[in-house]
Amino acid sequence: MPYFKKRLGIELKRAQRHKENLSVMIINVDNFIQYREAKGVKQGEDIFVDIAVAVRNQLRTIDILGRYSLNQIIVSLYNCSTRNAQKVARRILELMENKFDKEDLDLKLSMGIACYPKVNVKDANELIDYAQEAAFLAYNQGG
């Protein structure tokens, strides 16, 4: 996570300097902790890696992906508007819902997006906080 935050800070400064968009997406893997406890750490981590790889495959090469917490993925989308970040999120949701249904996994995703300059932030931590808050709201609304 320290690498991701450092890179996000650099990307934010670049976006501010060039007056471009920078979106951050938090992807919460709902029920992951319970899944991991029921199936074991190895199987839980294997499915988390599968999810992360599937997410990575939906991103551009300039986008940055990292693990935010035990059950969360964080993505930096440089020069990506809120609207385009929402398109990426919908694509990921559809892909993963199909995977979860096909493999009969009791997992679901909830996502939060924050986009600079739509949210005026002074640093990367604030941008992450906005995305985290949006992810929390999505989770509480059922995805």
mmCIF file of C-alpha atoms in Angstrom:
data_model
loop_
_atom_site.group_PDB
_atom_site.id
_atom_site.type_symbol
_atom_site.label_atom_id
_atom_site.label_comp_id
_atom_site.label_asym_id
_atom_site.label_seq_id
_atom_site.Cartn_x
_atom_site.Cartn_y
_atom_site.Cartn_z
ATOM 1 C CA MET A 1 0.000 0.000 0.000
ATOM 2 C CA PRO A 2 2.826 2.500 0.614
ATOM 3 C CA TYR A 3 3.842 2.163 -3.072
ATOM 4 C CA PHE A 4 0.278 2.775 -4.228
ATOM 5 C CA LYS A 5 -0.147 5.866 -2.037
ATOM 6 C CA LYS A 6 3.169 7.265 -3.219
ATOM 7 C CA ARG A 7 2.237 6.720 -6.875
ATOM 8 C CA LEU A 8 -1.241 8.132 -6.322
ATOM 9 C CA GLY A 9 0.307 11.244 -4.783
ATOM 10 C CA ILE A 10 2.480 11.675 -7.879
ATOM 11 C CA GLU A 11 -0.512 11.108 -10.175
ATOM 12 C CA LEU A 12 -2.598 13.633 -8.222
ATOM 13 C CA LYS A 13 0.096 16.302 -8.520
ATOM 14 C CA ARG A 14 0.306 15.630 -12.246
ATOM 15 C CA ALA A 15 -3.480 15.854 -12.609
ATOM 16 C CA GLN A 16 -3.501 19.128 -10.681
ATOM 17 C CA ARG A 17 -0.667 20.566 -12.748
ATOM 18 C CA HIS A 18 -2.197 19.548 -16.110
ATOM 19 C CA LYS A 19 -5.814 20.126 -15.033
ATOM 20 C CA GLU A 20 -6.771 16.523 -15.790
ATOM 21 C CA ASN A 21 -9.031 13.995 -14.106
ATOM 22 C CA LEU A 22 -7.866 11.373 -11.656
ATOM 23 C CA SER A 23 -10.325 8.784 -10.414
ATOM 24 C CA VAL A 24 -9.828 6.385 -7.527
ATOM 25 C CA MET A 25 -11.959 3.276 -7.208
ATOM 26 C CA ILE A 26 -12.273 1.149 -4.087
ATOM 27 C CA ILE A 27 -13.604 -2.348 -4.753
ATOM 28 C CA ASN A 28 -14.958 -4.119 -1.699
ATOM 29 C CA VAL A 29 -15.276 -7.909 -1.972
ATOM 30 C CA ASP A 30 -18.349 -8.391 0.186
ATOM 31 C CA ASN A 31 -18.476 -11.550 2.329
ATOM 32 C CA PHE A 32 -14.792 -12.210 1.584
ATOM 33 C CA ILE A 33 -13.739 -12.447 5.216
ATOM 34 C CA GLN A 34 -16.476 -15.011 5.956
ATOM 35 C CA TYR A 35 -15.586 -16.887 2.744
ATOM 36 C CA ARG A 36 -11.912 -16.945 3.752
ATOM 37 C CA GLU A 37 -12.749 -18.202 7.235
ATOM 38 C CA ALA A 38 -15.028 -20.943 5.862
ATOM 39 C CA LYS A 39 -12.780 -22.095 2.992
ATOM 40 C CA GLY A 40 -9.366 -21.424 4.500
ATOM 41 C CA VAL A 41 -6.747 -18.760 3.961
ATOM 42 C CA LYS A 42 -5.196 -20.398 0.878
ATOM 43 C CA GLN A 43 -8.465 -20.801 -1.014
ATOM 44 C CA GLY A 44 -9.565 -17.328 0.091
ATOM 45 C CA GLU A 45 -6.344 -15.736 -1.115
ATOM 46 C CA ASP A 46 -6.514 -17.692 -4.383
ATOM 47 C CA ILE A 47 -9.994 -16.304 -5.136
ATOM 48 C CA PHE A 48 -8.886 -12.793 -4.153
ATOM 49 C CA VAL A 49 -5.978 -13.032 -6.605
ATOM 50 C CA ASP A 50 -8.397 -14.296 -9.290
ATOM 51 C CA ILE A 51 -10.603 -11.262 -8.664
ATOM 52 C CA ALA A 52 -7.633 -8.881 -8.771
ATOM 53 C CA VAL A 53 -6.407 -10.387 -12.059
ATOM 54 C CA ALA A 54 -9.890 -10.098 -13.576
ATOM 55 C CA VAL A 55 -10.044 -6.449 -12.473
ATOM 56 C CA ARG A 56 -6.543 -5.785 -13.852
ATOM 57 C CA ASN A 57 -7.635 -7.206 -17.219
ATOM 58 C CA GLN A 58 -10.386 -4.552 -17.416
ATOM 59 C CA LEU A 59 -7.939 -1.671 -16.883
ATOM 60 C CA ARG A 60 -5.583 0.250 -19.110
ATOM 61 C CA THR A 61 -1.842 -0.283 -18.797
ATOM 62 C CA ILE A 62 -1.470 3.185 -17.200
ATOM 63 C CA ASP A 63 -3.945 2.367 -14.419
ATOM 64 C CA ILE A 64 -2.569 1.299 -11.046
ATOM 65 C CA LEU A 65 -4.069 -1.508 -8.960
ATOM 66 C CA GLY A 66 -3.268 -2.454 -5.377
ATOM 67 C CA ARG A 67 -4.648 -4.245 -2.362
ATOM 68 C CA TYR A 68 -6.166 -1.729 0.026
ATOM 69 C CA SER A 69 -7.153 -4.061 2.859
ATOM 70 C CA LEU A 70 -7.947 -7.701 3.507
ATOM 71 C CA ASN A 71 -11.078 -7.503 1.363
ATOM 72 C CA GLN A 72 -10.515 -4.403 -0.785
ATOM 73 C CA ILE A 73 -8.804 -3.522 -4.045
ATOM 74 C CA ILE A 74 -7.882 0.055 -4.922
ATOM 75 C CA VAL A 75 -7.461 1.386 -8.453
ATOM 76 C CA SER A 76 -6.061 4.671 -9.759
ATOM 77 C CA LEU A 77 -7.463 5.741 -13.141
ATOM 78 C CA TYR A 78 -5.440 8.631 -14.545
ATOM 79 C CA ASN A 79 -7.164 11.064 -16.907
ATOM 80 C CA CYS A 80 -10.446 9.232 -16.343
ATOM 81 C CA SER A 81 -13.650 11.160 -15.657
ATOM 82 C CA THR A 82 -16.291 10.065 -13.182
ATOM 83 C CA ARG A 83 -18.468 8.911 -16.080
ATOM 84 C CA ASN A 84 -15.708 6.775 -17.585
ATOM 85 C CA ALA A 85 -14.751 5.390 -14.171
ATOM 86 C CA GLN A 86 -18.396 4.369 -13.705
ATOM 87 C CA LYS A 87 -18.271 2.558 -17.064
ATOM 88 C CA VAL A 88 -15.188 0.655 -15.922
ATOM 89 C CA ALA A 89 -16.913 -0.179 -12.621
ATOM 90 C CA ARG A 90 -20.022 -1.492 -14.406
ATOM 91 C CA ARG A 91 -17.860 -3.652 -16.672
ATOM 92 C CA ILE A 92 -16.049 -5.108 -13.648
ATOM 93 C CA LEU A 93 -19.330 -5.684 -11.765
ATOM 94 C CA GLU A 94 -20.912 -7.549 -14.688
ATOM 95 C CA LEU A 95 -17.826 -9.684 -15.222
ATOM 96 C CA MET A 96 -17.503 -10.600 -11.558
ATOM 97 C CA GLU A 97 -21.236 -11.230 -11.026
ATOM 98 C CA ASN A 98 -21.085 -13.742 -13.887
ATOM 99 C CA LYS A 99 -17.983 -15.364 -12.387
ATOM 100 C CA PHE A 100 -19.497 -15.542 -8.900
ATOM 101 C CA ASP A 101 -22.754 -17.012 -10.255
ATOM 102 C CA LYS A 102 -20.975 -19.535 -12.493
ATOM 103 C CA GLU A 103 -18.696 -20.711 -9.686
ATOM 104 C CA ASP A 104 -21.498 -20.545 -7.083
ATOM 105 C CA LEU A 105 -19.495 -18.215 -4.848
ATOM 106 C CA ASP A 106 -21.281 -16.313 -2.094
ATOM 107 C CA LEU A 107 -19.383 -13.145 -2.957
ATOM 108 C CA LYS A 108 -20.402 -9.758 -4.278
ATOM 109 C CA LEU A 109 -18.681 -6.480 -5.072
ATOM 110 C CA SER A 110 -19.499 -2.987 -3.888
ATOM 111 C CA MET A 111 -17.541 -0.070 -5.273
ATOM 112 C CA GLY A 112 -16.854 3.541 -4.543
ATOM 113 C CA ILE A 113 -15.397 6.132 -6.902
ATOM 114 C CA ALA A 114 -13.927 9.559 -6.231
ATOM 115 C CA CYS A 115 -12.731 11.783 -9.048
ATOM 116 C CA TYR A 116 -10.449 14.786 -8.900
ATOM 117 C CA PRO A 117 -11.261 17.652 -9.618
ATOM 118 C CA LYS A 118 -14.929 16.843 -8.963
ATOM 119 C CA VAL A 119 -13.876 16.405 -5.345
ATOM 120 C CA ASN A 120 -11.372 19.070 -4.418
ATOM 121 C CA VAL A 121 -8.641 17.407 -2.389
ATOM 122 C CA LYS A 122 -5.238 18.493 -1.185
ATOM 123 C CA ASP A 123 -3.610 15.048 -1.139
ATOM 124 C CA ALA A 124 -3.942 11.399 -2.129
ATOM 125 C CA ASN A 125 -5.215 10.333 1.306
ATOM 126 C CA GLU A 126 -8.220 12.629 0.959
ATOM 127 C CA LEU A 127 -9.041 11.214 -2.473
ATOM 128 C CA ILE A 128 -8.837 7.698 -1.050
ATOM 129 C CA ASP A 129 -11.083 8.735 1.855
ATOM 130 C CA TYR A 130 -13.767 9.971 -0.565
ATOM 131 C CA ALA A 131 -13.611 6.713 -2.536
ATOM 132 C CA GLN A 132 -13.722 4.707 0.700
ATOM 133 C CA GLU A 133 -16.787 6.635 1.853
ATOM 134 C CA ALA A 134 -18.494 5.990 -1.496
ATOM 135 C CA ALA A 135 -17.660 2.270 -1.234
ATOM 136 C CA PHE A 136 -19.080 2.188 2.287
ATOM 137 C CA LEU A 137 -22.321 3.801 1.047
ATOM 138 C CA ALA A 138 -22.529 1.315 -1.831
ATOM 139 C CA TYR A 139 -22.022 -1.593 0.577
ATOM 140 C CA ASN A 140 -24.755 -0.309 2.894
ATOM 141 C CA GLN A 141 -27.110 0.038 -0.075
ATOM 142 C CA GLY A 142 -26.490 -3.574 -1.075
ATOM 143 C CA GLY A 143 -23.746 -3.160 -3.638
#
